Structures are given as C-alpha cells and as structure tokens.
Short mmCIF file of C-alpha atoms in Angstrom, two decimals:
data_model
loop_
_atom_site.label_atom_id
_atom_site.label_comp_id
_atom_site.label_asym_id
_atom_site.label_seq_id
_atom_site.Cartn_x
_atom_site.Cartn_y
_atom_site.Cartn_z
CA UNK A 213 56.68 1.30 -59.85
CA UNK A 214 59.31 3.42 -61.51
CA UNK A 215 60.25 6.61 -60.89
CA UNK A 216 62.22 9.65 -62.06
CA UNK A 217 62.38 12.68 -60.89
CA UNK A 218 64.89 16.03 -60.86
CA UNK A 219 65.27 19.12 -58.77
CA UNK A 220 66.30 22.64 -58.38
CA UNK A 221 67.94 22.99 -55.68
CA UNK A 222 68.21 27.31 -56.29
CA UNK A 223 64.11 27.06 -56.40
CA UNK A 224 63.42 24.48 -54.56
CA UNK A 225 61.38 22.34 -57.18
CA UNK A 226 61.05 19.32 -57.71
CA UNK A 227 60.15 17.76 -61.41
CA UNK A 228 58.29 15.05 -61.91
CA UNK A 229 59.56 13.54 -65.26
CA UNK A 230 58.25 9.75 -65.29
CA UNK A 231 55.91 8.01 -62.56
CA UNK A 232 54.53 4.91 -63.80
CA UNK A 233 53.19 2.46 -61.48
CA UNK A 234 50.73 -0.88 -63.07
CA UNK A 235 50.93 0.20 -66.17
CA UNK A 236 49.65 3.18 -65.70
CA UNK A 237 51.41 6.32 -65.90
CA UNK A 238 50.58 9.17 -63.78
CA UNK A 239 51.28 13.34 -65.05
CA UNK A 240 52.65 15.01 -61.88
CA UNK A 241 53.42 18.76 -62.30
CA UNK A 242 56.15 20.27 -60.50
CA UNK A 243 56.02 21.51 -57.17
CA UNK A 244 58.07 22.18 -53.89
CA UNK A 245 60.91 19.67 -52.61
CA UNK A 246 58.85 17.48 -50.80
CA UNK A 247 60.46 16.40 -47.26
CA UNK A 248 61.17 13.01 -48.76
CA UNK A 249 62.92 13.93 -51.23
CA UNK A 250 64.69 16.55 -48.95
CA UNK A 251 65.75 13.89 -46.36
CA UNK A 252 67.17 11.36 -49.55
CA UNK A 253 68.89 14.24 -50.92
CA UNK A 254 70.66 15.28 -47.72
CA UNK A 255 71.58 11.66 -47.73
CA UNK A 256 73.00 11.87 -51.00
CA UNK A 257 73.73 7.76 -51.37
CA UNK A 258 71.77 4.74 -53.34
CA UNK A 259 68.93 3.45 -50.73
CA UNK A 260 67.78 -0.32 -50.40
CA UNK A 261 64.85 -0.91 -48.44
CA UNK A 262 63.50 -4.46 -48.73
CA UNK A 263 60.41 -5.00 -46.17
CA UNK A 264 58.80 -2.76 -43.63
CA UNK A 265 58.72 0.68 -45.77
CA UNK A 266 56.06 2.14 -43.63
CA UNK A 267 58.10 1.66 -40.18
CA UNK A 268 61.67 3.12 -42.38
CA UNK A 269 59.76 6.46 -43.14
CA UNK A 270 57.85 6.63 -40.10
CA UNK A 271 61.44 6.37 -38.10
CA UNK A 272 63.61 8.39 -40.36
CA UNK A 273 61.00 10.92 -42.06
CA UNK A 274 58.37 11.31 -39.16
CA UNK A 275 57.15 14.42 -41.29
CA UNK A 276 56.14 12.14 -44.34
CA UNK A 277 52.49 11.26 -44.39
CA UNK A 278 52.24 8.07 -46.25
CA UNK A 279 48.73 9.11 -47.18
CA UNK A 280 49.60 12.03 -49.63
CA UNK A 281 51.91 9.73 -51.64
CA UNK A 282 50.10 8.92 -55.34
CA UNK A 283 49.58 4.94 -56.05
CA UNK A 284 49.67 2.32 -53.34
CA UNK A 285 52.27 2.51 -50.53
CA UNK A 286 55.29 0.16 -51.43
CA UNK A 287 56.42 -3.45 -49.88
CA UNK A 288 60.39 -2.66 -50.52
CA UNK A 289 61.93 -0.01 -52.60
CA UNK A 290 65.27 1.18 -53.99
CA UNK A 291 66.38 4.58 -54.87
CA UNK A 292 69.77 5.84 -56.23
CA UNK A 293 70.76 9.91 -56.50
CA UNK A 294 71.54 11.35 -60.16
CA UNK A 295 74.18 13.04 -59.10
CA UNK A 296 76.09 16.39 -61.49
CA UNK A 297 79.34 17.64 -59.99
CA UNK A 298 78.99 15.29 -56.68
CA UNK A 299 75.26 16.84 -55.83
CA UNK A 300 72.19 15.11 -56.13
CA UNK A 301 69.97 16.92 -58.48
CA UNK A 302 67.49 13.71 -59.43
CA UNK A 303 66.63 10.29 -58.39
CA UNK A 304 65.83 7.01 -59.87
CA UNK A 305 63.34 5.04 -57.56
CA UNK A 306 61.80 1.41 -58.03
CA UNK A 307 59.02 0.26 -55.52
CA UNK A 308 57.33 -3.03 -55.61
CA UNK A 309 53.59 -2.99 -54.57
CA UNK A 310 53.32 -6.73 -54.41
CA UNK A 311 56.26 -8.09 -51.87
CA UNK A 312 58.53 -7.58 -49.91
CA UNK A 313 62.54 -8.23 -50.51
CA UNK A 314 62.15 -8.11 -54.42
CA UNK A 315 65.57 -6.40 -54.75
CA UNK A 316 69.10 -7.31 -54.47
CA UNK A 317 72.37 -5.53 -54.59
CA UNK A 318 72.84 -6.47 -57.97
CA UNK A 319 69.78 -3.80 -59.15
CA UNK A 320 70.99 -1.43 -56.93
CA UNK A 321 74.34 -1.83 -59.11
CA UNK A 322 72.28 -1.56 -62.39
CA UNK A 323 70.61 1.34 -60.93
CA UNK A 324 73.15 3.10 -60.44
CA UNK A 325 74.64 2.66 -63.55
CA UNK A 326 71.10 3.75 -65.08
CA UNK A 327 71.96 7.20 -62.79
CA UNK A 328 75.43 7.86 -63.92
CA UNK A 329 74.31 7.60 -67.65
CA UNK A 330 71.15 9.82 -66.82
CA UNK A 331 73.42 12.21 -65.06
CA UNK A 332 76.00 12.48 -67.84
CA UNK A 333 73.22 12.87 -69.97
CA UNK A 334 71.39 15.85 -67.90
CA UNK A 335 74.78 17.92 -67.42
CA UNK A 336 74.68 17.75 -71.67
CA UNK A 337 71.28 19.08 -71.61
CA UNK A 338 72.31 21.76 -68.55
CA UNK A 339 75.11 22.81 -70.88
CA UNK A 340 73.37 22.68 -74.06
CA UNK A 341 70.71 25.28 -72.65
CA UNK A 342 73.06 27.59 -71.49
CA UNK A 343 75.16 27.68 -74.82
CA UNK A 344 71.98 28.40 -76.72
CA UNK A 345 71.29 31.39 -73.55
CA UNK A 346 74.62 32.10 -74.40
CA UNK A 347 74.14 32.65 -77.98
CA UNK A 348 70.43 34.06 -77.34
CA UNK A 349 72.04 36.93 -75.43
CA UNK A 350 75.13 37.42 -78.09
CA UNK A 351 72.58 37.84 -80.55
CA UNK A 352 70.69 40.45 -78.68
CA UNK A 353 74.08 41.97 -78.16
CA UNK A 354 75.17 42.14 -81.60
CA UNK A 355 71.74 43.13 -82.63
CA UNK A 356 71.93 46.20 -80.38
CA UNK A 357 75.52 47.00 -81.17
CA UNK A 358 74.66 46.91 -84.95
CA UNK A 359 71.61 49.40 -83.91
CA UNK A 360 74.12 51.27 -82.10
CA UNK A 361 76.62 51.67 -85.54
CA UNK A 362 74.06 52.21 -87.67
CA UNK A 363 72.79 55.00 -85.30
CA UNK A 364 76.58 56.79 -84.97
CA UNK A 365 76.63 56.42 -88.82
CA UNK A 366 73.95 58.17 -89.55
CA UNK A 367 75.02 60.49 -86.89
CA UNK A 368 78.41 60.76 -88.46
CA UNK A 369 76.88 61.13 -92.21
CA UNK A 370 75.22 63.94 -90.51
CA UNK A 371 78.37 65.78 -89.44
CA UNK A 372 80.34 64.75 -92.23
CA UNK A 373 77.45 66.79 -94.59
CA UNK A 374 77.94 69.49 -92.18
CA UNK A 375 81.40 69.58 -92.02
CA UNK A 376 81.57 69.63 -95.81
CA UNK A 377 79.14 73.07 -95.86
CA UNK A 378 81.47 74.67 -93.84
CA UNK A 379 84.35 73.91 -95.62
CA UNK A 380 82.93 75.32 -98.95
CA UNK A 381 82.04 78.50 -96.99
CA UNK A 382 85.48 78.24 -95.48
CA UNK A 383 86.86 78.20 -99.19
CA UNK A 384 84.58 80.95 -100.51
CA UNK A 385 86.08 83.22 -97.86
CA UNK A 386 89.44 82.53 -98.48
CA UNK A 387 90.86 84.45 -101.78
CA UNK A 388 91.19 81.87 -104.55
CA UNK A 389 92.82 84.61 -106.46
CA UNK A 390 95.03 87.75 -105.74
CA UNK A 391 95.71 90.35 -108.21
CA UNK A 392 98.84 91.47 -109.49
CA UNK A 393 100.68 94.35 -107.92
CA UNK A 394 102.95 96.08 -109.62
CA UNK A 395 105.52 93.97 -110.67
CA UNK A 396 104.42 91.24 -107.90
CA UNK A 397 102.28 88.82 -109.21
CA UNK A 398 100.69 86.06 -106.47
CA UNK A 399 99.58 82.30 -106.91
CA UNK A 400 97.92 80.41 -104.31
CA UNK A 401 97.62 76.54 -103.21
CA UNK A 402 95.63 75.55 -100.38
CA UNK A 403 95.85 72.27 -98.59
CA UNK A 404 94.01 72.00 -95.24
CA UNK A 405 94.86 68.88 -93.27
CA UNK A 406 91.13 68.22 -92.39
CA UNK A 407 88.04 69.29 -94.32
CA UNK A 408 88.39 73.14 -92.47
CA UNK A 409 91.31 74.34 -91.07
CA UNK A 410 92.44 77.37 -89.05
CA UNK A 411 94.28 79.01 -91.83
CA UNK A 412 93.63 82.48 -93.02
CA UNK A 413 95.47 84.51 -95.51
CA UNK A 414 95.30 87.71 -97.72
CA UNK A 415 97.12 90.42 -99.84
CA UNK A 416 95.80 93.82 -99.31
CA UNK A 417 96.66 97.74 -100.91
CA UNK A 418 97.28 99.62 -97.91
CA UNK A 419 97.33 103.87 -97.89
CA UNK A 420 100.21 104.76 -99.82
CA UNK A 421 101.26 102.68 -102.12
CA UNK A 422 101.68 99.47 -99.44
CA UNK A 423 100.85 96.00 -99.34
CA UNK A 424 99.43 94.43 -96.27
CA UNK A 425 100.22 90.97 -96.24
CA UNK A 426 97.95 88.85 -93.52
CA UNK A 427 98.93 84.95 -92.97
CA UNK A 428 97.00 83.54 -89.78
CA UNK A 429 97.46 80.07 -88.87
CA UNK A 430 95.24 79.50 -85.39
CA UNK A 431 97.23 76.49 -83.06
CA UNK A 432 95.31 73.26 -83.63
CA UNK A 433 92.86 72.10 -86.07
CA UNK A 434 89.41 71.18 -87.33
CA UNK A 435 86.46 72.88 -86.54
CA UNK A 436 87.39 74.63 -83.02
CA UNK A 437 90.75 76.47 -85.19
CA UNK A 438 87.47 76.97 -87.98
CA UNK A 439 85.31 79.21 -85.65
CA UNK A 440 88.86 81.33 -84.38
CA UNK A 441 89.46 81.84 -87.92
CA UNK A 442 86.32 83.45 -88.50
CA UNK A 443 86.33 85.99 -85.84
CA UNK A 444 89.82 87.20 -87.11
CA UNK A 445 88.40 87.38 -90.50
CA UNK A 446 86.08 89.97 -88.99
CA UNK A 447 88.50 91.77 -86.34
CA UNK A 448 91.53 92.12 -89.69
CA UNK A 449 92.24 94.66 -91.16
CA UNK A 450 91.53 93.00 -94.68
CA UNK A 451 88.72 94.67 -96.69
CA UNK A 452 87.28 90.70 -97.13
#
C-alpha cells in the first residue's frame, strides 16, 4: 500500500492525493485531519513499525478505530513527514498487507529522501500559486487604476472644455481695443498665466474732459481670482 497525502493545517484538511493499495487505487476526497494523522503530525519524525500495528495504534492512538480505515488493516508500516519550513504539511506512508517486518532502515532512508524531494517540490507549487495570486490581484489593480484615469480624464476633459468657455467670455469682456484720446493713443497685450486670470483693465471718458484709468489685478489665480473679477466688473465705475 502506498500512500500520499497533504494538509492544511489553517483549515484543518487533509488531502488525499494517491492511495493505492493491490493494484487498485482508491479516490478519497478531502476531509478533516483525521486523529491519526493529527497524532503523526504532532510527532513530526519518520515512523517504522514492523509487526503488531493493531496493538501500536491501539496504545498510542486509543481514539483510532481501525475499522473506518479504507483497505485491509496493515502487518508493518512506515511513514515519513513532508516537511516545508520544519512543519509537517504531508506524509508518505507504505503498509504491507501480507507480513510482518517487510521494512528496514534502509527504506525508511529512501523514504525520506522521496519526502524531501516531494517537499521541495510542494513549496515550488505553494510559491508558484501565490505569484500567479499575486499577479491575479496586480491585474485587478491596474485594471481598476486604469478605470480610475480614464474616469479623472474624462472628468478633466470636462473641466478643461469648461475652463476654456470661460476664458473666451473672460476675453470678450475685457477691451481688445481702446480708442484714441486726444493725443493718447492705447495698445493692449494680454497674457494670463492660466486659461482665466484675475486681471481686469479699462480706459474710460470721465465728466469733464478726464480719463478714468481702471487696472485690477485680484491676489491669486485661476478660476477663484475669475469669479472676483467679475463682480468688480459689475461694482466699477467703467461703462463695460
């Protein structure tokens, strides 16, 4: 009989991987730790027992019934841990059926160096599954953060059309042109350090033969200095 078998400790499951016995293989699903397997892992070392099986569980696993094992009960087995990071998390188990005292040290030896192969070999697989979680959840994290861009540049699309409106009505209300007065004539350049500003300026006639010159520059910028601007243009005494 050969058998192979790994746990989860965190669950408390035990995985039935290979159970052969005759020939004949039997499919075990997985199920609770059973209190064999609980007693051998607390143990935690390779296990010879060559002749009177029945008496070695009876004395040191009195909570075993022999009964709800599958396949005949065994004349001598060996089992060794496969152990990751120093704790068992499997074991490799050979029963004979047939006799008693068919194994020697020297299979115990082999069997253990089966186990430290298997284990190496499990701790790939451990590792292996949780680079590809890994890289399962980066995906789903760059997915969402590309979902996230794409959402604040649309938002930002948005303002940036919006911000552009207001600048042309921001421009429309400034003068682009001043007339002459008398022997003053006026030119005007406008540079605004974002797309509005809070810059406002004019040339007026005032009663009797005056000029009213207005130049408003609001402290700060953007679309805050923008709105400020607006209100003065309404509270000035410029006929705009």
């Amino acid at each position: 009989t050969v058998l192979l078998t790994t746990f989860d400790l965190e669950t408390d499951t035990q995985y039935p991987h290979f159970y052969i016995e005759g020939g004949t293989r039997y499919h075990i699903g997985p199920g609770p730790i059973s209190i064999l397997w609980r007693t051998f892992l607390d143990y935690g070392k390779p296990l010879l027992v060559n002749n009177h099986v029945d008496e070695f569980l009876k004395q040191n696993v009195p909570e075993f019934n022999i009964m709800d094992s599958v396949g005949e009960p065994a004349k001598c087995l060996c089992v060794v841990p496969i152990k990751i990071k120093g704790t068992p998390q499997g074991v490799v188990c050979l029963q004979n059926v047939e006799r008693e005292n068919a194994f020697t040290e020297s299979d115990v030896n082999l069997l253990e160096t089966l186990a430290n192969s298997m284990s190496v070999a499990l701790e790939n697989v451990r590792l292996f599954e949780e680079t590809q979680h890994l890289l399962r959840e980066t995906e789903q994290r760059t997915a969402e953060l590309q979902g996230a861009l794409a959402d604040l540049k649309e938002r930002d699309d948005l303002i940036q059309k919006q911000l552009d409106i207001a600048s042309t009505i921001q421009r429309g209300i400034l003068p682009g042109r001043i007339d002459d007065w008398n022997e003053l004539k006026f030119s005007i350049r406008y540079i605004a350090m974002e797309k509005i500003g809070g810059d406002f300026y004019d040339v007026y006639q005032l009663k009797g033969n005056k000029l009213g010159l207005l130049m408003a520059d609001v402290s700060g910028h953007g679309l805050p200095a923008a709105l400020v601007t607006t209100c003065l243009l309404y509270t000035s005494p410029s006929p705009r």
